[in-house]
Structure formats: C-alpha cells, structure tokens
GROMACS .gro file of N, CA and C in nm:
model
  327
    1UNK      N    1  -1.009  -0.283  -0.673
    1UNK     CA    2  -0.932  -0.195  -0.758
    1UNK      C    3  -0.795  -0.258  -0.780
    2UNK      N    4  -0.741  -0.249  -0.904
    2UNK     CA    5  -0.580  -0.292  -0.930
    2UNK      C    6  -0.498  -0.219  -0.896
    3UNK      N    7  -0.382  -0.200  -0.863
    3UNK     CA    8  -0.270  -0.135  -0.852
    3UNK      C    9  -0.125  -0.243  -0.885
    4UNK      N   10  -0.066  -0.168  -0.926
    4UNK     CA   11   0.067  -0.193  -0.987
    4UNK      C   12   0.126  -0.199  -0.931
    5UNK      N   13   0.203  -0.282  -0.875
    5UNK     CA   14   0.325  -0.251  -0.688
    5UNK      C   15   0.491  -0.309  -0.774
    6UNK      N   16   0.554  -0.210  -0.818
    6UNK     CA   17   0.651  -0.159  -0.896
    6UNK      C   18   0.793  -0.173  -0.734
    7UNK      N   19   0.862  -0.313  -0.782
    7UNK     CA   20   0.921  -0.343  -0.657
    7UNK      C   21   1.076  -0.298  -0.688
    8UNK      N   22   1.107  -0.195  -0.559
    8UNK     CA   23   1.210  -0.132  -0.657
    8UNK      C   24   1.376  -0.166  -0.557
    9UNK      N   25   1.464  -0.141  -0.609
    9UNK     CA   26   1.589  -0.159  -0.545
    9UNK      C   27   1.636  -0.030  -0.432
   10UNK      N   28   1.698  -0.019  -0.340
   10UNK     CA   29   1.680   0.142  -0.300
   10UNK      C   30   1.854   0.114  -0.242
   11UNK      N   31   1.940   0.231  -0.242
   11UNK     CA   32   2.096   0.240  -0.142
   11UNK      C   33   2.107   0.264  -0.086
   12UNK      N   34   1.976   0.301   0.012
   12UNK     CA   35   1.953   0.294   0.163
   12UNK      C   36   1.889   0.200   0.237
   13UNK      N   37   1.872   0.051   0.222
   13UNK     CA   38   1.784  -0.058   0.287
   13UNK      C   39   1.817  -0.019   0.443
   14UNK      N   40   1.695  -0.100   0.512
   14UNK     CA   41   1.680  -0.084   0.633
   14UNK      C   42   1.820  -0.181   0.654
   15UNK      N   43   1.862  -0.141   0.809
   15UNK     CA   44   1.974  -0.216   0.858
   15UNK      C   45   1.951  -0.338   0.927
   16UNK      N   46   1.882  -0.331   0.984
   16UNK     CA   47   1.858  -0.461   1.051
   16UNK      C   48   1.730  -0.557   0.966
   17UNK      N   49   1.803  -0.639   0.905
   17UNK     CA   50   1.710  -0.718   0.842
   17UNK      C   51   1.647  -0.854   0.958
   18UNK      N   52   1.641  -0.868   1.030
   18UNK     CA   53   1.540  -0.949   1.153
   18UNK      C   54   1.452  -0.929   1.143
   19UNK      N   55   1.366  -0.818   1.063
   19UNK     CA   56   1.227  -0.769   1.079
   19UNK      C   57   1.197  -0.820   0.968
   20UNK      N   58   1.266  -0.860   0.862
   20UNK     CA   59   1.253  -0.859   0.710
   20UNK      C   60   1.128  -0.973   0.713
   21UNK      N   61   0.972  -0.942   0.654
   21UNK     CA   62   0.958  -1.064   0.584
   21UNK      C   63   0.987  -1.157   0.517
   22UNK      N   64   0.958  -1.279   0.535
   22UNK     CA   65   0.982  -1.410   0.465
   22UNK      C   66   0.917  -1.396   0.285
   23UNK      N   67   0.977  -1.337   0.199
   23UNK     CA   68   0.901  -1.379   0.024
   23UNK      C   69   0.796  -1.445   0.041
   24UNK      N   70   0.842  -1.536   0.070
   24UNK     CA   71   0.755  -1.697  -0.016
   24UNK      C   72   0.622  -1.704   0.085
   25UNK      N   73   0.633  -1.648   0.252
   25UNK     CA   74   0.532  -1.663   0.305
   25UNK      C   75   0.412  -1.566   0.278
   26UNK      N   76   0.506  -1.406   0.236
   26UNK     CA   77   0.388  -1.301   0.165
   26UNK      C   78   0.345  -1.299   0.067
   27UNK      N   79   0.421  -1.368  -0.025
   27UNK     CA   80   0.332  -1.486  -0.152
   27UNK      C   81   0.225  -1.535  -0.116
   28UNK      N   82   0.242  -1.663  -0.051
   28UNK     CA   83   0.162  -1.746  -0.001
   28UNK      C   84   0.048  -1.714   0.035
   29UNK      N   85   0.054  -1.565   0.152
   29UNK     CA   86  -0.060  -1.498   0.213
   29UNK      C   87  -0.143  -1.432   0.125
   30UNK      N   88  -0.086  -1.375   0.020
   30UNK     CA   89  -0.145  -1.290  -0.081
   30UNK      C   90  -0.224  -1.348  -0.207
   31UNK      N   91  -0.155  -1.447  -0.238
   31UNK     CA   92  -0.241  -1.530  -0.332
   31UNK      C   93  -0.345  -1.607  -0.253
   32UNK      N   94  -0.287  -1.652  -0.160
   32UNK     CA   95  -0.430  -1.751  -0.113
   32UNK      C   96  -0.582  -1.619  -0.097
   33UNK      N   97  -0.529  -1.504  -0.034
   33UNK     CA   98  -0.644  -1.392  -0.028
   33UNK      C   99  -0.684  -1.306  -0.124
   34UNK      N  100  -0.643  -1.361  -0.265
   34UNK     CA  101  -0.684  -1.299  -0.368
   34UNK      C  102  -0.616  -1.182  -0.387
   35UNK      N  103  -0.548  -1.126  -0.315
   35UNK     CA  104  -0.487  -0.989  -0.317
   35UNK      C  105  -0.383  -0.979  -0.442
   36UNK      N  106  -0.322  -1.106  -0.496
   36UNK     CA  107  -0.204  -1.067  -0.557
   36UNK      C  108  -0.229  -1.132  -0.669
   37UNK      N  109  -0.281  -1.091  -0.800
   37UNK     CA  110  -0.269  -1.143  -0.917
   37UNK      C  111  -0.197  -1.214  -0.998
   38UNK      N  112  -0.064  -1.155  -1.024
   38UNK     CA  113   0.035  -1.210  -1.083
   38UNK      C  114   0.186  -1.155  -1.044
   39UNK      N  115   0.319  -1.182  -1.005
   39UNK     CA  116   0.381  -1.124  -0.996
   39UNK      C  117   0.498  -1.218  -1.014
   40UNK      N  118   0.623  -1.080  -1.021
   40UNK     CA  119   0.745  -1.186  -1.098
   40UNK      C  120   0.882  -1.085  -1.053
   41UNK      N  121   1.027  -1.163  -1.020
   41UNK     CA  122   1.094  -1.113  -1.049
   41UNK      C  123   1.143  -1.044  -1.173
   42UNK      N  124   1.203  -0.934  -1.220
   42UNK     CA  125   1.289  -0.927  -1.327
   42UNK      C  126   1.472  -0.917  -1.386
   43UNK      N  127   1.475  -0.957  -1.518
   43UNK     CA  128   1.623  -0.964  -1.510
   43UNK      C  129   1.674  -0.851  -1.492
   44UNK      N  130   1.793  -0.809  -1.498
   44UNK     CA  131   1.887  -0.697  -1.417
   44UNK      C  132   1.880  -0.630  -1.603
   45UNK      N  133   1.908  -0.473  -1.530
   45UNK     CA  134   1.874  -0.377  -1.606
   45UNK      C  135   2.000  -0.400  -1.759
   46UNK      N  136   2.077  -0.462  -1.728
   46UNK     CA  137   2.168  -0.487  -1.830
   46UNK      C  138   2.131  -0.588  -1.943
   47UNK      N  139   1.959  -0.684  -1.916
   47UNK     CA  140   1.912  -0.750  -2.045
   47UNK      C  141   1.811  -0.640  -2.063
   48UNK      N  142   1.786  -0.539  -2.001
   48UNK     CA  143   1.691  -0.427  -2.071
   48UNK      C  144   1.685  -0.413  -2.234
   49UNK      N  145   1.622  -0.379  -2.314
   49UNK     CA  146   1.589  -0.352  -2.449
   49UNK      C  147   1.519  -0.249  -2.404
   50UNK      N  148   1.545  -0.131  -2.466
   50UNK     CA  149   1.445   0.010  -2.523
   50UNK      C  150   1.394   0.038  -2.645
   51UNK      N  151   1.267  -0.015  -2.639
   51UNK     CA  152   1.232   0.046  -2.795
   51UNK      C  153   1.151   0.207  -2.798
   52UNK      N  154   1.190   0.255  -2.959
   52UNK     CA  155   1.147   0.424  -2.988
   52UNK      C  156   1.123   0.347  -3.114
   53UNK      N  157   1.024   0.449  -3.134
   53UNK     CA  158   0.967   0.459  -3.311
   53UNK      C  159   1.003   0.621  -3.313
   54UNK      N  160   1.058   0.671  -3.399
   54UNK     CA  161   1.072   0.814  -3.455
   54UNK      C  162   1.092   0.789  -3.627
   55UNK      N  163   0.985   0.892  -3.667
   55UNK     CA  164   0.998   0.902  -3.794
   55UNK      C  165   0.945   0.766  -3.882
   56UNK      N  166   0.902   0.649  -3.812
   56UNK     CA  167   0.860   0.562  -3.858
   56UNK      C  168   0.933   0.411  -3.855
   57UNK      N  169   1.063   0.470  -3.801
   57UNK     CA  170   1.157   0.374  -3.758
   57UNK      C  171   1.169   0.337  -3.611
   58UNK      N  172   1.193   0.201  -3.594
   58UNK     CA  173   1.185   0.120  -3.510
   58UNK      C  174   1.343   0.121  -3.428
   59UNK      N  175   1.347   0.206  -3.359
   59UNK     CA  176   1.475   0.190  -3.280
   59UNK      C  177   1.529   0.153  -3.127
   60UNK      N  178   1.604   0.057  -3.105
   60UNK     CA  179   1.641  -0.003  -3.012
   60UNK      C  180   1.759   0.015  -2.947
   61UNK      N  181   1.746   0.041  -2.814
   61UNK     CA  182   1.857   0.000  -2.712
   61UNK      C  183   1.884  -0.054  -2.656
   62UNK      N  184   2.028  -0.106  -2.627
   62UNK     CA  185   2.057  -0.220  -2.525
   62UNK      C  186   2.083  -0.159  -2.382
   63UNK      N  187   2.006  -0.227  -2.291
   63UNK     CA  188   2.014  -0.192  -2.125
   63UNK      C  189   1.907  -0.068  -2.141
   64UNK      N  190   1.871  -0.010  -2.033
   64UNK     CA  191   1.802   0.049  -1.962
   64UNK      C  192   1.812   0.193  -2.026
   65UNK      N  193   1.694   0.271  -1.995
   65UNK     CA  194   1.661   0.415  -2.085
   65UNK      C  195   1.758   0.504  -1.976
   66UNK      N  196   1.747   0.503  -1.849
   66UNK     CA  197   1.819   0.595  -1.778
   66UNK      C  198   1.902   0.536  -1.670
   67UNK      N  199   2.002   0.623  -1.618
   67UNK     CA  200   2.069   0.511  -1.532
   67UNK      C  201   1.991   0.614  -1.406
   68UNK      N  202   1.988   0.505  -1.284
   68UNK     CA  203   1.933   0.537  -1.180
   68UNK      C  204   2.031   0.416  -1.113
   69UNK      N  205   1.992   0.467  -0.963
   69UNK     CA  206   2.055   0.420  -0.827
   69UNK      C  207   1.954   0.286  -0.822
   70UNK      N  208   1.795   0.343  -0.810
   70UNK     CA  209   1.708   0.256  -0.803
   70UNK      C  210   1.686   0.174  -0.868
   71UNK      N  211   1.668   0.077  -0.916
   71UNK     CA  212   1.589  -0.037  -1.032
   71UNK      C  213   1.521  -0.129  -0.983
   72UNK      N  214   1.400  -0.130  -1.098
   72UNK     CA  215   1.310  -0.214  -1.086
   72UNK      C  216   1.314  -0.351  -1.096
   73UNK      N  217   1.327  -0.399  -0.957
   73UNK     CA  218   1.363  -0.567  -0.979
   73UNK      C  219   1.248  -0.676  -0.987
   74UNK      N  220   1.103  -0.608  -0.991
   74UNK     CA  221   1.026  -0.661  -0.996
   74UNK      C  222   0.895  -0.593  -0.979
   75UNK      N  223   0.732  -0.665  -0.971
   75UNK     CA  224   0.649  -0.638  -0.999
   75UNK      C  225   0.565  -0.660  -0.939
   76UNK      N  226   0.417  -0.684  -0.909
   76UNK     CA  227   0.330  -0.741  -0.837
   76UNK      C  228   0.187  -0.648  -0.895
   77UNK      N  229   0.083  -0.739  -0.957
   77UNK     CA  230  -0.064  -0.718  -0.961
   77UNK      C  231  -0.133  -0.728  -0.863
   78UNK      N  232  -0.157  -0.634  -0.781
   78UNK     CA  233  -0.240  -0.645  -0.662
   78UNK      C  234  -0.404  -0.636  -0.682
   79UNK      N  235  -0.505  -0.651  -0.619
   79UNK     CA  236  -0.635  -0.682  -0.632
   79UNK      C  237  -0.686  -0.661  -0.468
   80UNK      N  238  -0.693  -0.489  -0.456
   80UNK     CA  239  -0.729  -0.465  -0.306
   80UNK      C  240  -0.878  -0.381  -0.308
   81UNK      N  241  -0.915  -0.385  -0.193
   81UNK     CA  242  -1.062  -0.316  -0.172
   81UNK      C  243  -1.029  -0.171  -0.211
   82UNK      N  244  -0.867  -0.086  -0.157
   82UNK     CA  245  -0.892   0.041  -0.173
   82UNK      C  246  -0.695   0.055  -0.172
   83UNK      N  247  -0.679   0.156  -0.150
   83UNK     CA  248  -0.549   0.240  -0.158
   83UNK      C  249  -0.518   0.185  -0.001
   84UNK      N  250  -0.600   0.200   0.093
   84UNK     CA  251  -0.510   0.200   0.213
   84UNK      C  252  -0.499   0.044   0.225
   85UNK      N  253  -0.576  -0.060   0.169
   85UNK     CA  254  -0.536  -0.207   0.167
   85UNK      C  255  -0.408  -0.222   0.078
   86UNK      N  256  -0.400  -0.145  -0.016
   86UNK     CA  257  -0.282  -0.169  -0.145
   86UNK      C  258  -0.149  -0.143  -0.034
   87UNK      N  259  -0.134  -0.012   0.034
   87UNK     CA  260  -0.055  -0.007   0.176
   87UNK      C  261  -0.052  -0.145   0.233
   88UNK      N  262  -0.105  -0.152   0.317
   88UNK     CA  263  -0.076  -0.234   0.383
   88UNK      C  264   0.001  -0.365   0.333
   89UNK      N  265  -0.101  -0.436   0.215
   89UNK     CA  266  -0.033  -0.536   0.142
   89UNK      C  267   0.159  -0.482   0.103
   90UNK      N  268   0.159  -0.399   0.074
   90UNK     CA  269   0.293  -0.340   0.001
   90UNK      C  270   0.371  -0.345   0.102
   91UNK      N  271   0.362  -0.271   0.246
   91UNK     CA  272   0.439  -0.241   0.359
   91UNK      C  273   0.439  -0.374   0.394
   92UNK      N  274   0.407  -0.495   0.410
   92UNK     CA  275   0.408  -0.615   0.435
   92UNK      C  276   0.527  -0.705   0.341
   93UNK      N  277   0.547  -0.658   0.245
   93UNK     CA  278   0.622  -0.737   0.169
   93UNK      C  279   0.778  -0.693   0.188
   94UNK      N  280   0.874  -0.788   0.163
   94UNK     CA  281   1.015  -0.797   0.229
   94UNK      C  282   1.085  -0.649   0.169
   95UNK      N  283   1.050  -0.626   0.028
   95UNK     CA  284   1.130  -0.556  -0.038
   95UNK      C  285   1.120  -0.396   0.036
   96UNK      N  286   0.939  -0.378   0.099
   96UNK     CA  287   0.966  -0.270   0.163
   96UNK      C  288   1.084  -0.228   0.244
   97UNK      N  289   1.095  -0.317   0.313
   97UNK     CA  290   1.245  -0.321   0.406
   97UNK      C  291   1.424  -0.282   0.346
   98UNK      N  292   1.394  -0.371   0.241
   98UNK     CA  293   1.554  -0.367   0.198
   98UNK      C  294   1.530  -0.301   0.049
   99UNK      N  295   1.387  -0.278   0.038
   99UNK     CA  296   1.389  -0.181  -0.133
   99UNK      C  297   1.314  -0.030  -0.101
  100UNK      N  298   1.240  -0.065  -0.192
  100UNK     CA  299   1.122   0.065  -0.230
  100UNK      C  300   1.028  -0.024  -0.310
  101UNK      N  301   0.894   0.022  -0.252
  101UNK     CA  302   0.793  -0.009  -0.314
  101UNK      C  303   0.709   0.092  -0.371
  102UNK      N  304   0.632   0.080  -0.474
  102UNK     CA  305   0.619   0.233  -0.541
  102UNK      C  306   0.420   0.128  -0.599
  103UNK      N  307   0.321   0.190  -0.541
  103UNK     CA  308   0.191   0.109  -0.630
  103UNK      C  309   0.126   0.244  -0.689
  104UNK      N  310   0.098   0.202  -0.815
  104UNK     CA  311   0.031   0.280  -0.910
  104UNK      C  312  -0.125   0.245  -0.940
  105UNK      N  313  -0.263   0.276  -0.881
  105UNK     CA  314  -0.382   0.199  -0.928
  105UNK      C  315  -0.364   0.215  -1.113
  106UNK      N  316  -0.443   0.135  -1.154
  106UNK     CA  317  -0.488   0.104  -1.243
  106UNK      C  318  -0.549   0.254  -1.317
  107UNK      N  319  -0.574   0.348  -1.453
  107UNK     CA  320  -0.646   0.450  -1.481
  107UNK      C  321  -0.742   0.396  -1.565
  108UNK      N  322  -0.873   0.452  -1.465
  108UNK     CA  323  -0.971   0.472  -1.546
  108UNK      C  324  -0.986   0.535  -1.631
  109UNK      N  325  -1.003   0.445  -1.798
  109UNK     CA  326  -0.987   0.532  -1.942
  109UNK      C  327  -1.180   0.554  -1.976
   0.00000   0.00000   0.00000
C-alpha cells in the first residue's frame, strides 16, 4: 500500500537530539528495502505559488495559502505492507524527532 509521509516542521522538537537519526542512513535503509519510493526536500514556504481558478480565471499567489507554525519541508513515497509498517518506517526517520510526521495512504478511487 502507498502512503504519503508529509515531513513537517514542528516548535516543539524533541530536546535532546543524541537519539536523532542519521538522514542519509534512513535513506539508505529505506530505499535499499523498497519501502521508500521517491522523496525530496522542499523550498521554504516563501517560493510557494498558490494557484485558484474562480470564474474561469487563473489566479495566483506568492508564498503559502495559510500561515502556520508548522511547514512542510518535505515529502516521502512510502511502499509498506500495511499502516503499522508505514509507523514504524515514519517513527524511524530523523524528522520524527525534531519535526512532525503526518502519512496519508493512498485513496482508493
């Protein structure tokens, strides 16, 4: 099953970062086990673009639709047997620690 692992910023990170996973090694682990499809940092909410169509017009904003504490600094395609593997994979990764991780499966249309 897919899930969406929506890697988020949080203003409460854990304090003691010693526990923090290593990135590049839960990369490493995740792609080599198929678990992680594609994933990417993103730029900061200030190169955001918002697009709306109303009325037939194409309208755009610069930076981000809402301001929040949190932001999304990144992403991850996961590829797990179930929900409680998508856990685990997620709680494993650094950002749990010093962010928020938020996974959405995939909807069956």
């Amino acid at each position: 099953m897919k899930y969406m692992m929506f890697v988020c910023s949080d203003p409460e990170p854990e304090t003691d970062d010693s526990r923090v996973p290593d990135i590049e090694v839960w990369v490493a682990e995740n792609d080599a086990a198929g678990r992680r499809v594609t994933g990417n940092v993103l730029a900061p909410p200030s190169a955001a673009t918002t697009v709306r169509v109303r009325g037939g017009q194409t309208m755009l904003t610069d930076g981000p639709f809402t301001e929040t504490k949190e932001v999304i600094v990144g992403f991850d395609i996961l590829e797990c047997a179930d929900l409680d593997e998508a856990i685990a994979v997620a709680a494993a990764h650094p950002m749990a620690h010093a962010g928020r991780i938020e996974l959405r499966p995939y909807a069956d249309l």
